PDB file of C-alpha atoms and ligand atoms in Angstrom:
ATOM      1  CA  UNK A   1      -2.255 -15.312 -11.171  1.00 54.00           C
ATOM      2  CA  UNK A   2      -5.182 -16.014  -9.337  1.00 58.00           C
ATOM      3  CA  UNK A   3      -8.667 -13.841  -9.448  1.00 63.00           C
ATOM      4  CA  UNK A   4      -9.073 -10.621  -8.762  1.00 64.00           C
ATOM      5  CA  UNK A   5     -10.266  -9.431  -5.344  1.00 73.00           C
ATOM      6  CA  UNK A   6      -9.383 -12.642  -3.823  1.00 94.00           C
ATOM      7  CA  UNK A   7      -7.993 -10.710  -0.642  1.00 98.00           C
ATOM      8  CA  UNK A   8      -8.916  -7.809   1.010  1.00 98.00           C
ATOM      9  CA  UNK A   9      -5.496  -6.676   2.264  1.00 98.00           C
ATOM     10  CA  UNK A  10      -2.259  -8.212   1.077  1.00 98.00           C
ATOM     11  CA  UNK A  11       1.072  -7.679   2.179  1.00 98.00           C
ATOM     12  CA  UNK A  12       4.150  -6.945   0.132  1.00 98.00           C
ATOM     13  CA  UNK A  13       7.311  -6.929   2.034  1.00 98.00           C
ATOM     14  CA  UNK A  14      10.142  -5.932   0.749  1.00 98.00           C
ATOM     15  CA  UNK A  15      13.718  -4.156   1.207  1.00 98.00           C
ATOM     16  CA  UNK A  16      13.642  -1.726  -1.717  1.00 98.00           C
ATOM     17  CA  UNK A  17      17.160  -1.218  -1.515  1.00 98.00           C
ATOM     18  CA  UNK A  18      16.233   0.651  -4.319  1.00 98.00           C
ATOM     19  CA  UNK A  19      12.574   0.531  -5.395  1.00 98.00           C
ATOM     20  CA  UNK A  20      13.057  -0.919  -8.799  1.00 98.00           C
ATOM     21  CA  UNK A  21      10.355  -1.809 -11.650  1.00 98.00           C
ATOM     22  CA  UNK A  22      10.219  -5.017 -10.861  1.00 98.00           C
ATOM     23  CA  UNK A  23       8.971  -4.225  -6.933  1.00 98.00           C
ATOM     24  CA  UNK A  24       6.316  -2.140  -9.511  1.00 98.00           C
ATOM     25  CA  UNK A  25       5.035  -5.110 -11.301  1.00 98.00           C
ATOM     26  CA  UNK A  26       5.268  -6.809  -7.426  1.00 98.00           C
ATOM     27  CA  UNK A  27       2.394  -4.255  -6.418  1.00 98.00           C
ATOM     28  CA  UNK A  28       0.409  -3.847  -9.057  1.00 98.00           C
ATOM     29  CA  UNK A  29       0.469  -7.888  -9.210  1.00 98.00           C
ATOM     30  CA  UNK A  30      -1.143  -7.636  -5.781  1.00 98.00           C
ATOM     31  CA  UNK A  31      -3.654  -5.468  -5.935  1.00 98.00           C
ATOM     32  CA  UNK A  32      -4.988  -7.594  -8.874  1.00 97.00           C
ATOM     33  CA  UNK A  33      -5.822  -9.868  -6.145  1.00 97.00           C
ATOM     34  CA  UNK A  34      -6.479  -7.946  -3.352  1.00 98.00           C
ATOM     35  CA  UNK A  35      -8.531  -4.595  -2.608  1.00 97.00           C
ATOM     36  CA  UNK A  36      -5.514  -2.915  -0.863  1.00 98.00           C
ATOM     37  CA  UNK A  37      -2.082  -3.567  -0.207  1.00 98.00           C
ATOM     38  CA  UNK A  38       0.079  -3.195   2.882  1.00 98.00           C
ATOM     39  CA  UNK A  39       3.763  -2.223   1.801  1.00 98.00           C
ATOM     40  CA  UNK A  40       6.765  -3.455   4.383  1.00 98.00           C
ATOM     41  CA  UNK A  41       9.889  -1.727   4.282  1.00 98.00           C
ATOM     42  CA  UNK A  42      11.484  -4.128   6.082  1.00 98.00           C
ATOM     43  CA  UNK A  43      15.428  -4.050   7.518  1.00 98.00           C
ATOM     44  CA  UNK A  44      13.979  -0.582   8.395  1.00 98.00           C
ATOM     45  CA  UNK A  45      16.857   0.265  10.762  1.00 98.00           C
ATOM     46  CA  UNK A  46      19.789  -0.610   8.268  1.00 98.00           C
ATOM     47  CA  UNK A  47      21.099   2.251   6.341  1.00 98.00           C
ATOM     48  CA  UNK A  48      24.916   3.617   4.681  1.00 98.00           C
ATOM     49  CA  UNK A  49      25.785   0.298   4.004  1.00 98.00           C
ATOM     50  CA  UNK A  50      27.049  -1.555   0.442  1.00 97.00           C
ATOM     51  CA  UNK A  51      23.706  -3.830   0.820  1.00 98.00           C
ATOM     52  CA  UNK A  52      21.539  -1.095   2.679  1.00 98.00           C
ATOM     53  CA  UNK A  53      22.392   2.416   1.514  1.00 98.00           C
ATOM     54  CA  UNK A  54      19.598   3.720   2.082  1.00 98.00           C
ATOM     55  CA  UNK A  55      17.409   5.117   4.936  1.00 98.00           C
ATOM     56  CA  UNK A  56      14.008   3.469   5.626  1.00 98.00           C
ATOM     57  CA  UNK A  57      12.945   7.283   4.917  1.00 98.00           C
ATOM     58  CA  UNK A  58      14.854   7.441   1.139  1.00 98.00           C
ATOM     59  CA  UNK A  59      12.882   4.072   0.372  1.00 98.00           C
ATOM     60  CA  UNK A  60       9.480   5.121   1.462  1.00 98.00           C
ATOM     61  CA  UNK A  61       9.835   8.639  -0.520  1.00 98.00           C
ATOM     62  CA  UNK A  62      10.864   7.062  -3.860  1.00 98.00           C
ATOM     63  CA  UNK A  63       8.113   4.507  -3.328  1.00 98.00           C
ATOM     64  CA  UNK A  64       5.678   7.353  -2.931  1.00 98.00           C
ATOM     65  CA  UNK A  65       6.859   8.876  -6.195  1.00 98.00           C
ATOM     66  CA  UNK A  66       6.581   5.893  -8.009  1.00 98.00           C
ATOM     67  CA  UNK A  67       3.151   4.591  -6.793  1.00 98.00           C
ATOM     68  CA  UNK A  68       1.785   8.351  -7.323  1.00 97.00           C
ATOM     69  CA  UNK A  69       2.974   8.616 -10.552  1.00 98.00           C
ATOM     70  CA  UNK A  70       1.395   5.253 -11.285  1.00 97.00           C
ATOM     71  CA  UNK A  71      -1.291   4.512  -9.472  1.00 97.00           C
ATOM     72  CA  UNK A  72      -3.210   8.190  -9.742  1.00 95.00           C
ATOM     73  CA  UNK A  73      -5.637   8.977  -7.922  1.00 93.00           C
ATOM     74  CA  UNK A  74      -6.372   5.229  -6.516  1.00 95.00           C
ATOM     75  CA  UNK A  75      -2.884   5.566  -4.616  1.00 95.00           C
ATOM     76  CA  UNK A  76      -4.662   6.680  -1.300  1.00 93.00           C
ATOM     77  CA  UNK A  77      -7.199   3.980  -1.489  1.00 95.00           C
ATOM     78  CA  UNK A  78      -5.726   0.845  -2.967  1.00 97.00           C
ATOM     79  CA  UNK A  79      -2.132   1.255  -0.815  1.00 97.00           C
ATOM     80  CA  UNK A  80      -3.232   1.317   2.977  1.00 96.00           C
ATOM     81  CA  UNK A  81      -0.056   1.791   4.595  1.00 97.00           C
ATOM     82  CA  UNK A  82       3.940   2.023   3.999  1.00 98.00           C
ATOM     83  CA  UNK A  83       5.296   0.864   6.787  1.00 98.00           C
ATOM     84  CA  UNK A  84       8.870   1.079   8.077  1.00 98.00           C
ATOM     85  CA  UNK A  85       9.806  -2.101  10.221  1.00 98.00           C
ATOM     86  CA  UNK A  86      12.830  -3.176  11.655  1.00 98.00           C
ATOM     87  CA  UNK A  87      13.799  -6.832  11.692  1.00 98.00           C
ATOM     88  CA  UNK A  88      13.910  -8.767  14.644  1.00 98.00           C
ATOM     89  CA  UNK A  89      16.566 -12.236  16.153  1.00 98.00           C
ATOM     90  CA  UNK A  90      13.854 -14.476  15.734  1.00 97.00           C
ATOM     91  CA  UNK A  91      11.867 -15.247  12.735  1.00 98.00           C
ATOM     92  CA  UNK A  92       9.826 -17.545  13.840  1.00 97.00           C
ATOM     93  CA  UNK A  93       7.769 -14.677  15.334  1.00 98.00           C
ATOM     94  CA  UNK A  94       8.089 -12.089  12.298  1.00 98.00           C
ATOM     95  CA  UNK A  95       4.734 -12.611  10.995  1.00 98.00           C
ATOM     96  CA  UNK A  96       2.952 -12.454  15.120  1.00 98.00           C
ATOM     97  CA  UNK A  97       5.229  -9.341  15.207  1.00 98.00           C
ATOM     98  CA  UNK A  98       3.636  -7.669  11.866  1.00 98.00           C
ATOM     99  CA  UNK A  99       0.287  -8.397  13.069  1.00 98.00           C
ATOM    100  CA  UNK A 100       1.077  -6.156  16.048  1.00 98.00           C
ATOM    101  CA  UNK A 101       2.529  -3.447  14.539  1.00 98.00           C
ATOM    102  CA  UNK A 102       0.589  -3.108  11.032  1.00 98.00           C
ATOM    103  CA  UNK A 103      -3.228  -3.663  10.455  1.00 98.00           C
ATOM    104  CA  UNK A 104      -5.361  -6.781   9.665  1.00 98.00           C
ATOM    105  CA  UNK A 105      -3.635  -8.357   6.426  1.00 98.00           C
ATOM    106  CA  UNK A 106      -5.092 -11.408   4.599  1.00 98.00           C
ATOM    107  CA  UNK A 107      -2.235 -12.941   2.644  1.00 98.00           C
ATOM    108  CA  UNK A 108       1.296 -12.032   1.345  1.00 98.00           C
ATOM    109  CA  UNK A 109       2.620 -11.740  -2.071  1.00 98.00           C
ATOM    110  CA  UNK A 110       6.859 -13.077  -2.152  1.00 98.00           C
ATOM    111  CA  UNK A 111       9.341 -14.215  -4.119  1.00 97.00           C
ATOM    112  CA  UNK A 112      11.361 -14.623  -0.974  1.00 98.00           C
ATOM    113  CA  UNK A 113      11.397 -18.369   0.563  1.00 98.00           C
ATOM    114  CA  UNK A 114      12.112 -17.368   3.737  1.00 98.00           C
ATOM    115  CA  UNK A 115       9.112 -14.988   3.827  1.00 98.00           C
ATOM    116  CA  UNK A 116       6.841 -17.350   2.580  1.00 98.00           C
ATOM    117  CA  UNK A 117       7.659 -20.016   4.459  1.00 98.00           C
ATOM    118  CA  UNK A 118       6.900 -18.236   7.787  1.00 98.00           C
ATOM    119  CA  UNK A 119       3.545 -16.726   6.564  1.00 98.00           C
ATOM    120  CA  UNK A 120       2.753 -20.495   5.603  1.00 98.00           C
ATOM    121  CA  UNK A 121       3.831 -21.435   9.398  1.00 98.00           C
ATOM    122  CA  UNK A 122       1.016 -19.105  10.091  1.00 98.00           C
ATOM    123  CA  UNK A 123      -1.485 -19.958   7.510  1.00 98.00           C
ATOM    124  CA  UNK A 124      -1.831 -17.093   5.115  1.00 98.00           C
ATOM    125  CA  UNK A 125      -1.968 -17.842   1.407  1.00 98.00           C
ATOM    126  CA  UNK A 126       1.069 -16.979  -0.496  1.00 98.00           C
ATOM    127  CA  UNK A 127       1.418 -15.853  -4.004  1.00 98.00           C
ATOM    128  CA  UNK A 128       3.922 -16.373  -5.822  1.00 98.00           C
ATOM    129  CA  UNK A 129       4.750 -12.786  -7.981  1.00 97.00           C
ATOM    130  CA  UNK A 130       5.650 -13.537 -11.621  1.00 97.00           C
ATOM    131  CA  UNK A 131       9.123 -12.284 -12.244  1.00 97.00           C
ATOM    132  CA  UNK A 132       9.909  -9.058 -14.302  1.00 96.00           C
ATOM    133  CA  UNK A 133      13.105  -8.522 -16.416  1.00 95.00           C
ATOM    134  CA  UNK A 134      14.706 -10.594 -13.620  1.00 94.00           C
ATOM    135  CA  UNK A 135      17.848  -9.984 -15.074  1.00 92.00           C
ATOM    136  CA  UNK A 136      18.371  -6.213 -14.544  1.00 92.00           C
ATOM    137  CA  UNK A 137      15.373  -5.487 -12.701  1.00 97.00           C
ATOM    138  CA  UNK A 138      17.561  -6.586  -9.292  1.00 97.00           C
ATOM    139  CA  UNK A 139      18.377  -4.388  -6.095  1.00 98.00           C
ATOM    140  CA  UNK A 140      22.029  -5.954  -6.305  1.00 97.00           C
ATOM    141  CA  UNK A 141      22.508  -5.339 -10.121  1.00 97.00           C
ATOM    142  CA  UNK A 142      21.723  -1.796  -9.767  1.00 98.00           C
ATOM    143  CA  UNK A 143      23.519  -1.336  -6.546  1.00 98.00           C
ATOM    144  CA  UNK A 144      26.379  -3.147  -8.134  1.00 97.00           C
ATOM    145  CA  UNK A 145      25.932  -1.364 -11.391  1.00 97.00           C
ATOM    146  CA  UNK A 146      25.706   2.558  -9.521  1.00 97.00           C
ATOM    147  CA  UNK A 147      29.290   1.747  -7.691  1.00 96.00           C
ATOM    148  CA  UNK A 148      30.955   0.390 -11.239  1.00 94.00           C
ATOM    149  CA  UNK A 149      29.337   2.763 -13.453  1.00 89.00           C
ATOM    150  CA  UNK A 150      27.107   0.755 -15.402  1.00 89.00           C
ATOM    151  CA  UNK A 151      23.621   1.991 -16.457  1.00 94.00           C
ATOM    152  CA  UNK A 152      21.579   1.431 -13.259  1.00 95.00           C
ATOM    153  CA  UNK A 153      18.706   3.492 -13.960  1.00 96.00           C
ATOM    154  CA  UNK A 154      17.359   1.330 -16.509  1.00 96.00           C
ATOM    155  CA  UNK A 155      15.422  -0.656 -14.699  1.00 97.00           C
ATOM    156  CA  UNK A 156      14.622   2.119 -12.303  1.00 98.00           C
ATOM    157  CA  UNK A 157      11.354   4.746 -12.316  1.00 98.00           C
ATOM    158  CA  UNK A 158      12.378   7.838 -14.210  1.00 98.00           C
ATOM    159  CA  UNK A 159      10.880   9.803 -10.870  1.00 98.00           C
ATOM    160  CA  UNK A 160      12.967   7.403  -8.849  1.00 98.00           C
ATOM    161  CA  UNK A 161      16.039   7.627 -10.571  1.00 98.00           C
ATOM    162  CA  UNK A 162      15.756  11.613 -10.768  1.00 98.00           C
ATOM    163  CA  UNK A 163      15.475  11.298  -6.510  1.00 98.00           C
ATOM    164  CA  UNK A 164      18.273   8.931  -6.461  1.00 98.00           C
ATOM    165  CA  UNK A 165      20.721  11.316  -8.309  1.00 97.00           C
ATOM    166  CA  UNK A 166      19.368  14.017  -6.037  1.00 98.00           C
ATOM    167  CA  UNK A 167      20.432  12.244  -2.956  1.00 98.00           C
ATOM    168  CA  UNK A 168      23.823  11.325  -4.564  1.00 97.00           C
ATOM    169  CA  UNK A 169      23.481   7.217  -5.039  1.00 98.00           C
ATOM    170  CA  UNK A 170      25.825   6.380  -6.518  1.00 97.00           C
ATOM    171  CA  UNK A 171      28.339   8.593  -4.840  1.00 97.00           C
ATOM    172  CA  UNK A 172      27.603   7.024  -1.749  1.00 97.00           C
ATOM    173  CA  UNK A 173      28.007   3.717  -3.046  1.00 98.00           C
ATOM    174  CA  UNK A 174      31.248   4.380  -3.849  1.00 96.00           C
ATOM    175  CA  UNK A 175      31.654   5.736  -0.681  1.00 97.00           C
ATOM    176  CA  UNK A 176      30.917   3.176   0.861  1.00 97.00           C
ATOM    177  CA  UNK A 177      32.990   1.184  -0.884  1.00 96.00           C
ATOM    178  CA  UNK A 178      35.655   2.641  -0.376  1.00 94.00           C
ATOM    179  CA  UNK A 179      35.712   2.645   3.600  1.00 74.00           C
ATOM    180  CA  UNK A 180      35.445  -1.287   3.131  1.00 72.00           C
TER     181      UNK A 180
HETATM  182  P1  LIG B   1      13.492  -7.338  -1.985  1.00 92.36           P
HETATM  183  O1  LIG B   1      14.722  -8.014  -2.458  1.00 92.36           O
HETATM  184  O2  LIG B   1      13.393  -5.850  -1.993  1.00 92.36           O
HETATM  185  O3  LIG B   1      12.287  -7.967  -2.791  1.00 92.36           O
HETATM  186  C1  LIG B   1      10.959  -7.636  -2.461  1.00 92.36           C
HETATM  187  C2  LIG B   1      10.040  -8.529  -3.253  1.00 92.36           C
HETATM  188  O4  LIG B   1      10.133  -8.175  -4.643  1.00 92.36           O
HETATM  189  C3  LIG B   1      10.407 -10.019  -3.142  1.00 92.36           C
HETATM  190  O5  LIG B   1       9.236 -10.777  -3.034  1.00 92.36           O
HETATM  191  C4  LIG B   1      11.152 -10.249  -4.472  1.00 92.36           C
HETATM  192  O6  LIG B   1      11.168 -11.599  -4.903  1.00 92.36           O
HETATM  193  C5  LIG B   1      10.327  -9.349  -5.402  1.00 92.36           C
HETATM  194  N1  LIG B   1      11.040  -9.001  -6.615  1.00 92.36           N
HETATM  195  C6  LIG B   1      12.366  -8.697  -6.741  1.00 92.36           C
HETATM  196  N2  LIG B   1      12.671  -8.469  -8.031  1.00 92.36           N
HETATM  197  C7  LIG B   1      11.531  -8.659  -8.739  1.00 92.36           C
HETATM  198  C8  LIG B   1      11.202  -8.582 -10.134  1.00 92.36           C
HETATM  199  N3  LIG B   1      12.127  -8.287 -11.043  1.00 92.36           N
HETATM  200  N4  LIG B   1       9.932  -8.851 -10.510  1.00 92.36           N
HETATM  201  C9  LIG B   1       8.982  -9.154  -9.586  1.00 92.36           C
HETATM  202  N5  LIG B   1       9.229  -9.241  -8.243  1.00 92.36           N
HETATM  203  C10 LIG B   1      10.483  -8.987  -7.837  1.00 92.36           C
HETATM  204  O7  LIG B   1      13.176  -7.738  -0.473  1.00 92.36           O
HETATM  205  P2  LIG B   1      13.063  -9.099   0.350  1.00 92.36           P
HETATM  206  O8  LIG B   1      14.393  -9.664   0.603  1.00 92.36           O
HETATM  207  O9  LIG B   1      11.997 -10.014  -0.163  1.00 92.36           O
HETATM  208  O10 LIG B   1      12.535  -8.405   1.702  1.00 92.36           O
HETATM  209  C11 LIG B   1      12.066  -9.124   2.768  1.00 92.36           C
HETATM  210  C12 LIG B   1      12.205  -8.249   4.001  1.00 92.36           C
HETATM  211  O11 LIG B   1      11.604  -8.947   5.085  1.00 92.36           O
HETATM  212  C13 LIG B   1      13.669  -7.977   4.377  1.00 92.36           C
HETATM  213  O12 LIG B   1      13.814  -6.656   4.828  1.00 92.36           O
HETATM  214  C14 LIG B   1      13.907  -8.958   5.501  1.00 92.36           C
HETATM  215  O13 LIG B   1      14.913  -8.574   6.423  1.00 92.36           O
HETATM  216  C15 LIG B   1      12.520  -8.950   6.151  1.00 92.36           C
HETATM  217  N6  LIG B   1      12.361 -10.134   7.009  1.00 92.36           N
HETATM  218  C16 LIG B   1      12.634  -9.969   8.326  1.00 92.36           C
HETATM  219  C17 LIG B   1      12.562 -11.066   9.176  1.00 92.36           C
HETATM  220  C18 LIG B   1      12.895 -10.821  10.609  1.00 92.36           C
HETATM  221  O14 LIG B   1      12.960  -9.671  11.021  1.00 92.36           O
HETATM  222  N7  LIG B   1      13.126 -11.872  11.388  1.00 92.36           N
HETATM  223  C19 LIG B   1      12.192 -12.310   8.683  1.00 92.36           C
HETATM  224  C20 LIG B   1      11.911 -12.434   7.323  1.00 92.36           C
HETATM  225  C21 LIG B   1      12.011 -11.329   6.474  1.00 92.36           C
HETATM  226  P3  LIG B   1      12.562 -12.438  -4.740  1.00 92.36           P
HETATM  227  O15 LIG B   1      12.716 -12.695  -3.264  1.00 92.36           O
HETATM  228  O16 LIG B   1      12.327 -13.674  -5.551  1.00 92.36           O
HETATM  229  O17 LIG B   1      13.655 -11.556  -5.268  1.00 92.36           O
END
């Protein structure tokens, strides 16, 4: 991990198909290295599917709870912005496209190759997160693990998980499922 206000804004893009505590560890990574950090909820306009169940709206709210709960009273000033954004055809323009639609950013944090790869087109620094309970702490384990009935909150915020039984998760997992 490199120093600590290193950046001013960093970016942390993401899917949070569901926020899990391993997207926690993601943030609070970054803003060991940065003053603020930008949140992308990106594949904003996929929804009520097996990979996307939920709404770009569902993922912001349980992020809110989460980073609340955690963060205190620094929430409002170390998290600038959670922004919804839909992908685009073309990624080699994603990162010109985030500059339009979000504020000034001065590197990314990813695990993803892809992502990194087209911030480094660009030339923003990218750091590399240090995984947490990699295992379990997976959007496609818990998906897969709220449609078979395994115990997919345990890697989950207990605020998180409490909103995802109110919105009926798993149920629509398996509802999904079974239109396949
Ligand atoms: P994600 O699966 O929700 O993961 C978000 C971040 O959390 C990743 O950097 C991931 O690293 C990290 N992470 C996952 N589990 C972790 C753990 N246990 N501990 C620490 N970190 C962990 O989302 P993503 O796939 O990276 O999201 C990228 C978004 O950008 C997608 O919505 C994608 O569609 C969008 N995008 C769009 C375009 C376009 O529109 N053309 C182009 C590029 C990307 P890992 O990747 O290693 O899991």
């Amino acid at each position: 991990m490199e120093e600590q206000g290193k950046y001013q804004r960093i970016v942390v893009p993401g899917r949070f198909q569901p926020p899990h505590l391993g997207h926690l560890e993601l943030i609070k990574q970054a803003l060991k290295i940065a003053d603020e950090a930008l949140i992308i909820v990106g594949s904003a306009q996929e929804s009520y599917t097996i990979n996307n169940p939920l709404t770009a709206g569902e993922r912001i709210e349980a992020l809110i709870l989460m980073l609340r709960h955690e963060l205190g009273s620094s929430f409002c000033e170390r998290i600038t912005l959670i922004a919804p954004i839909p992908d685009i055809a073309m990624n080699k323009v994603w990162v010109q496209y985030l500059r339009m639609m979000l504020p000034r950013f001065d590197a990314v944090i990813t695990g993803n190759e892809l992502v990194a790869m087209l911030f480094e087109d660009m030339g923003y620094p990218v750091v590399k997160p240090v995984m947490y309970r990699r295992g379990e702490c997976s959007g496609t384990v818990i998906r897969r693990r709220a449609l078979e009935g395994g115990d997919w909150r345990s890697c989950l915020h207990p605020l998180v998980a409490e909103y995802l039984d109110s919105i009926g998760f798993s149920e629509r997992l398996r509802r999904l499922a079974a239109k396949l």
